[in-house]
Amino acid sequence: MSSQEIVFVVLGIVGLGAAVRLVTARNVVHAALYLVVSLAMVGGTYLVLAAEFVAFVQVLIYVGAIVVLLLFSLMLTRAPIGREALDNQQRGISALVALGILAGLAFLIQDAFRDARIEPDATPTGAVGVSIFQNFVLPFELVSVLLLAALIGAVVLARKDLP
Amino acid sequence: MVAAAETAVNGEAGTTALAWIVTVLPLVSFFLIVLFGKRLPGGGAWIGIVAVGAGLVMSLVVLSHFIGGGEATELSEDWFRVGDLRFELGQYVDGLTAVMLVVVTTVSLCVQVYSLGYMRGDARFTWFYAVISLFTGSMLNVVIANNLLQLLVGWELMGVCSYLLIGHWWEEKENSDSAIKAFITTRIGDVPFLFGIFVLIVATGTANIPEITGAIGGGAISRGLLTAGALLLFGGAIGKSAQFPLHVWLPDAMAGPTPVSALIHAATMVAAGVYLVGRMFSVFVNADPWVLTFVAAIGATTMLIAALLAMIQDDIKRVLAYSTVSQLAYMVAGLSLGPAGYTAGLFHLFTHAFFKALLFLGSGSVIHAVHSNNMSEMGGLRRPMPVTFWTFLIGSAALSGIPPLAGFWSKDEIISTAFHEQHYIVWGIALVTAVITAFYMARAVLLTFFGEYRGHGHPHESPATITGPLVVLAGLSVVVGFLNATAFDVTLFSEWVHFGEGEHLPFNYGFAAISVVGALAGIAVGYRLYARWRERDPLRRLGPAYTLLERKYFLDDVYLRGVVRPIQYRASAAVNWSNRFILDGIVHTFAWTARQFSRLVEVVDRRVVDRGVNTAAGLTGFTGGILRYIQSGNVQRYAVFLFVGVILLAIGISIRA
Amino acid sequence: MIRLPLVLFFSAGLFSVGVYGVLARRNAVLVLMSIELMLNAVNVNLVAFSQLLRDTILAGQVFALFVITVAAAEVGIGLAIVILIYRNRETINIDEVNLLKW
Amino acid sequence: MLETQAVDYHAILPELIVSGTILLVIVVDVFLGRDRKWWAMPISLVGTAGALAATLTLIGERRETFDGMFVVDPFAVLFKVFFLGTAIVVLAISLRYFREGRYFQGEYYFLLLTAFLGSLTIASSRDLLMLFISLELVSAPGFLIAAFRKSDPRSNESGLKFFLIGVLSAAVMLYGMSLIYGVTGTTRLDGIAEALAGPAGEGPLPLAAIFMVIVGFGFKVSAVPFQFWAPDTYEGAPVPVAAFLSVASKAAGFAGLLILMFLGFGPLSEFWTPIFFVLSAATMTIGNLLALQQTQVVRLLAYSSIAQAGYMLLPFALVGGSVGNDRAAFAASMLYILIYGVMNLGAFTVVVAIARDAPGVLVSDFAGLSRRAPVLAIGMGVFLVSLGGIPPTAGFWAKFFIFTAAIERGGLGVWLAAIMVVNSVISLYYYLAIAKQMFFAEGEDRPLASPALLTGVAALAMVAVIVLGVYPDLFARFPPGATLVP
């Protein structure tokens, strides 16, 4: 095991653990904090994989913006606390489904990529920018329209009044 | 191959080139009546009459082409193309076409003249004539179409017209209900029919009927496809020709004006189904043999159950309606006998058209006079209405198979062919049905025209516009049978309409005697029971069997839940049908000794019916339950189903791979 | 050097945990968080493949950036709907939102 | 370092016009008084018409831009014309509905146009990323406008369900896309097809990935078992939005599916056709059976549209025979989508008209419609008959082409054809049940006040359905040119 792998495994275990706690926590605010941990660990793995720009974006957008948004809405909706308040009646079947998916994916991955190795090569941020503006301009423009639509639509729905 | 003779298409059209005009005339008259009818004297009715009269003359000219043994001819124009598929507008005229042209125009002409008197003063008189014209034109289009697409257009238009005509007096809810019932029921048959056409088009790459027949004759198509095609086509025939289990619409179609009933029952609509089987006969003959057996089973079942139902009706039109169902089943059974029965079945279609039109118009004349459909309010009409009486009597005798009237020849031919082809079950049922037919017609005649008048007012003979067509049709009912009077070696009809070599059976006096004796026995029983009017129908002594008939084998109830209400009942209805099919066989063969069986029937009835109803209820609960379970309103349960579906699909595919 | 299956197992784990959360949590905001886990699993995949393939145009990483952006938009929309429901119904428990059924 | 790239502005002109209109609508809305907010609709209409005109100039063209990521070919043009036509109809039927209630009208039209922008780009996308973004562009505004009856809890719920299932299936689809990227090393469809034909296409992983992508599109087209959201969402959403979802959104999903399956995943068709076999059979059967239970018309149409999606999915199960078979299957599916669009839009137009009078829109609300509003009743009758596949209507030909393709393909295709026949028979029941109400049931006698715009749209759609039914020669013209089968 290389040092990179060791770091990755540590990040992965923490991230997964936090994820599991997120879906089992009995307090919504705790769950949100677990989400922060989990997402940060994912960001960390990007760093290990030498995708720095994606890692920064991950931390900025997810940890910085999305989680805050989620926390705000938790406050707004006065989230209750306790297992019965947070979980529904289908935990058993849900766990089965999740395990089934995990088993299936694990089998597929093992089958297809058993011997694949990543040799992380630092990606210069500039290259990402070039790629976006050279190869993916059109999706980029479309995403801007999407964000505008989401923004305006969300405001319209969330505001209290009617016209 | 058997089909080879059919596909010989002669290039010389000769007089048959007129045939398409016969079709176009009523269509033109439809438009003329719709556009100008209201402004014309007589509501435009004469346009329709002139058009169809001219059509009749031309049809006779076309028929003359075949008297000398003319060959089939074809004319066509391209309609449109889709890819390699070419669809045409065209005509294919052979003996069968020519005969049908004559039948349709004759009956339509009689009906239209008759309606001058019958529909006088109707609020939608002009509209009525327009639709009758369109109806006639559609049927003619079905008859001459040289390709399935064109045939389908006529077929569908006919459905629409029948819907409009049955619901002509739509102000009464019952009538509009009947119209929609007819429409939906035939539609259920039409969908398989549609796909049957698809199958044939796909299998042969053409919609052209002679080409399809040729391709089948050439053995170009797999038997499996043919079997599928034949079954699907027959589905259409079952719906249109009111065969079991889709026969329920026809008796209700009585809601329309009587001339419409005559038209529907004699020459159009129901005839189209039988005609279709005849036209596409090579598909049936070359399909798996069990297809014809299936056709025979449907025919035999239908003829018996419908005849039994006709026995107990009080409404005179309903007697005739069930009789039509039963007689159509004769034709279907005739066709199911293979090439040998082909001529016999279609000959019955031909003769039946005349006497059934006669009977309907006659009943209309009676109804016109007494203002009731119920035979319990008639009686003794032979004196005030002599013309109606005699013509009706001739029609009844023809239907009962009394020689030398038309029905005798055609019916006898089917019965003896069945025996000759060793279809003994069909033969037996056909004989029994013949007896029952004679019985119920005797009953109808006795209740209507003999004894004392039981209705209101003073009935008078109808005007000449009504009796005129009756006399003409009565005359035809007497003579048309001689077109194929094998006893005298006249085989004109089988020279026109035959499949393959067209060999015909020699006349067998033994069989003829059996069927005549059977008919006379039926009449005798009828006379015994109904010579004197009784308040209580003597058949009521049958007890539960009578109830079963009265409730139409509970089929309508089944349909109400099974078809007319949600579809999921249908499975249980199917169970019911099959159960009752067996049950009916037992009950009705021994109907005259029903007392002994009544207990059995009661037990079976209770068990079968109760169980059927319970099953139906259970099924609704079941599907309703499924719906409630899967569409629970809980989005997370949806998500679970989504993932479970994904996983199951993935497992299924990986097992297969 | 990192073995690819390790990375992919991590992502598969995140994805499965996310699925569990979506199915088993009744609080709408927690469901949204679980969906974020699933989307992050996708991103881990994309970045890993991008590095594995040494993609010259970095399609994988760019794709991941787009997914992050779209996820942000989706969260915004989702929260707006949740707040709307909370305002009308005083609950954000998904299994209680079942007026429409059958 | 950044190479300048020549953009073919003519090729993206329709999208540019729609984008411009989107911005114009939202800006103008700010300056409009409360009584004039509805002006957003005419503005949108003009923009859409302009985009339609721009699209028409592209007929017959084959253009590529953005490095082949965005393609204009007859297929794309055909779908764009369809989407823009749909947009015009949806705009037309929205006007009264949103003007007469308390809605944020400007924002509604803004979101609606955004969704249509996504459907336009989907038809031209030849790249996984583009497909994903376009699909989101169709979905995200959809989530929002489904919940647009803000004070109605049912509408909120409709939006929530749509959103949750939508995001969930999007996540599954993205996971599949990431795996495809990993296996093939590209997001370009042509590159993917090339790679899948080689060693990358071996093993179960690519197949699983394709399946996951199908899930995402299966949601969009409401195939069983991804259909659950549809009935609830259609019922709760504003009726014009339901029309949008059942036609434009579904057609966008199918356009994407056609592009993906035929251009990207074609080499593995042997493995994915069974998936479509199951999806198609299950979708049409379950959709139809559940439709029978419905008394609420929008819900009924939702189940009906699920069943119809089953028919559209059928040709996908036929891929992999000869090139001729593939072409026939492609054309059959495409034609069905387009024809379905016309007849279903027509049906929804009538429902919108009824909804002004009876917001619940039960089947019994159609009672006596033939006397209250003859044009609408006849139109609805034609649409129902056409949905049932009865000639001489366009719907008949739609089924005809699918049936032909299935029978010609043979094998399992024949089974699917048989299932389709049975289902068509079942579907007639509930379609004709509405017809029966309209023409035979006793209803209220007062005439139904229907805006001329709605009546006109319904009449137009009716004419289209009948003309296409009587003159199907039109169908022979464009499918061969618009095929994506090489």
Coordinates of N, CA, C and O in Angstrom, one line a residue, chain B residues 5-52:
Chain B
A5 N -57.3 -21.0 -58.0 CA -58.4 -20.7 -58.9 C -59.0 -19.3 -58.6 O -59.4 -18.5 -59.5
E6 N -58.9 -18.9 -57.3 CA -59.5 -17.6 -56.9 C -58.7 -16.5 -57.4 O -59.2 -15.4 -57.6
T7 N -57.4 -16.7 -57.6 CA -56.5 -15.5 -57.8 C -56.4 -15.2 -59.3 O -55.8 -14.2 -59.7
A8 N -57.0 -16.1 -60.1 CA -56.9 -15.8 -61.6 C -57.7 -14.5 -61.8 O -58.9 -14.4 -61.7
V9 N -57.0 -13.5 -62.2 CA -57.6 -12.2 -62.4 C -57.6 -11.9 -63.9 O -56.5 -11.8 -64.5
N10 N -58.7 -11.7 -64.4 CA -58.8 -11.5 -65.8 C -58.5 -10.0 -66.1 O -59.0 -9.1 -65.4
G11 N -57.8 -9.7 -67.2 CA -57.6 -8.3 -67.5 C -58.8 -7.6 -68.0 O -59.0 -6.4 -67.8
E12 N -59.7 -8.3 -68.7 CA -60.8 -7.7 -69.3 C -61.9 -7.3 -68.3 O -62.5 -8.2 -67.7
A13 N -62.1 -6.1 -68.0 CA -63.0 -5.7 -67.0 C -64.5 -5.9 -67.5 O -65.3 -6.3 -66.8
G14 N -64.7 -5.6 -68.7 CA -66.0 -5.7 -69.3 C -67.0 -4.9 -68.5 O -66.7 -3.7 -68.1
T15 N -68.2 -5.5 -68.3 CA -69.2 -4.7 -67.7 C -68.9 -4.5 -66.2 O -69.5 -3.7 -65.5
T16 N -68.0 -5.3 -65.6 CA -67.7 -5.2 -64.2 C -67.1 -3.8 -63.9 O -67.0 -3.5 -62.7
A17 N -66.6 -3.1 -64.9 CA -66.0 -1.8 -64.7 C -67.0 -0.9 -64.0 O -66.6 0.2 -63.5
L18 N -68.3 -1.2 -64.1 CA -69.3 -0.4 -63.6 C -69.4 -0.5 -62.0 O -70.0 0.4 -61.4
A19 N -68.8 -1.5 -61.5 CA -69.1 -1.8 -60.1 C -68.8 -0.7 -59.2 O -69.5 -0.4 -58.2
W20 N -67.7 0.0 -59.4 CA -67.3 1.1 -58.5 C -68.4 2.2 -58.5 O -68.6 2.9 -57.4
I21 N -69.0 2.4 -59.6 CA -70.1 3.4 -59.6 C -71.2 3.1 -58.6 O -71.8 3.9 -58.0
V22 N -71.5 1.8 -58.5 CA -72.5 1.3 -57.6 C -72.2 1.8 -56.2 O -73.1 2.3 -55.4
T23 N -70.9 1.8 -55.9 CA -70.5 2.2 -54.5 C -70.6 3.7 -54.4 O -70.9 4.3 -53.4
V24 N -70.1 4.4 -55.5 CA -70.0 5.8 -55.4 C -71.4 6.5 -55.3 O -71.6 7.5 -54.6
L25 N -72.4 5.9 -56.0 CA -73.7 6.5 -56.1 C -74.3 6.9 -54.7 O -74.7 8.0 -54.4
P26 N -74.4 5.9 -53.8 CA -74.9 6.2 -52.5 C -74.1 7.3 -51.7 O -74.6 8.1 -51.0
L27 N -72.8 7.2 -51.9 CA -71.9 8.2 -51.2 C -72.2 9.6 -51.8 O -72.3 10.6 -51.0
V28 N -72.4 9.7 -53.1 CA -72.7 11.0 -53.7 C -74.1 11.4 -53.1 O -74.3 12.6 -52.7
S29 N -75.0 10.5 -53.1 CA -76.3 10.9 -52.6 C -76.3 11.3 -51.1 O -77.0 12.2 -50.7
F30 N -75.4 10.7 -50.4 CA -75.2 11.1 -49.0 C -74.9 12.6 -48.9 O -75.5 13.4 -48.2
F31 N -73.9 13.0 -49.7 CA -73.4 14.4 -49.7 C -74.6 15.3 -50.2 O -74.8 16.4 -49.6
L32 N -75.2 14.9 -51.3 CA -76.3 15.7 -51.8 C -77.4 15.9 -50.8 O -77.9 17.0 -50.6
I33 N -77.8 14.8 -50.1 CA -78.8 14.9 -49.1 C -78.4 15.8 -48.0 O -79.2 16.6 -47.5
V34 N -77.2 15.6 -47.5 CA -76.7 16.4 -46.4 C -76.7 17.9 -46.8 O -77.2 18.8 -46.0
L35 N -76.3 18.2 -48.0 CA -76.1 19.6 -48.4 C -77.4 20.2 -48.7 O -77.7 21.3 -48.3
F36 N -78.2 19.5 -49.5 CA -79.4 20.1 -50.1 C -80.7 19.5 -49.6 O -81.8 20.1 -49.9
G37 N -80.6 18.4 -48.9 CA -81.8 17.6 -48.6 C -83.0 18.4 -48.0 O -84.1 18.4 -48.5
K38 N -82.6 19.3 -47.0 CA -83.7 20.0 -46.3 C -84.5 20.9 -47.2 O -85.6 21.2 -47.0
R39 N -83.8 21.4 -48.2 CA -84.4 22.4 -49.1 C -85.2 21.8 -50.2 O -85.9 22.4 -51.0
L40 N -85.1 20.4 -50.4 CA -85.7 19.8 -51.5 C -87.1 19.2 -51.1 O -87.3 18.9 -49.9
P41 N -88.0 19.2 -52.0 CA -89.3 18.5 -51.7 C -89.1 17.1 -51.3 O -88.2 16.4 -51.9
G42 N -89.8 16.6 -50.3 CA -89.7 15.2 -49.9 C -88.4 15.0 -49.1 O -88.0 13.8 -48.9
G43 N -87.8 16.1 -48.6 CA -86.6 15.9 -47.8 C -85.5 15.2 -48.4 O -84.5 14.8 -47.8
G44 N -85.5 15.1 -49.7 CA -84.3 14.6 -50.4 C -84.3 13.0 -50.4 O -83.3 12.4 -50.9
A45 N -85.3 12.4 -49.9 CA -85.4 11.0 -49.9 C -85.2 10.3 -51.3 O -84.5 9.3 -51.4
W46 N -85.8 11.0 -52.2 CA -85.8 10.4 -53.6 C -84.4 10.3 -54.2 O -84.1 9.5 -55.0
I47 N -83.5 11.2 -53.7 CA -82.1 11.2 -54.2 C -81.5 9.8 -53.8 O -80.9 9.1 -54.6
G48 N -81.7 9.4 -52.5 CA -81.2 8.2 -52.1 C -81.8 7.0 -52.9 O -81.1 6.1 -53.3
I49 N -83.1 7.1 -53.1 CA -83.8 6.0 -53.7 C -83.4 5.9 -55.2 O -83.1 4.8 -55.7
V50 N -83.3 7.0 -55.8 CA -82.8 7.0 -57.2 C -81.4 6.4 -57.3 O -81.1 5.5 -58.1
A51 N -80.5 6.9 -56.4 CA -79.1 6.4 -56.4 C -79.0 4.9 -56.2 O -78.4 4.2 -57.0
V52 N -79.7 4.4 -55.2 CA -79.6 3.0 -55.0 C -80.3 2.2 -56.0 O -79.9 1.1 -56.4

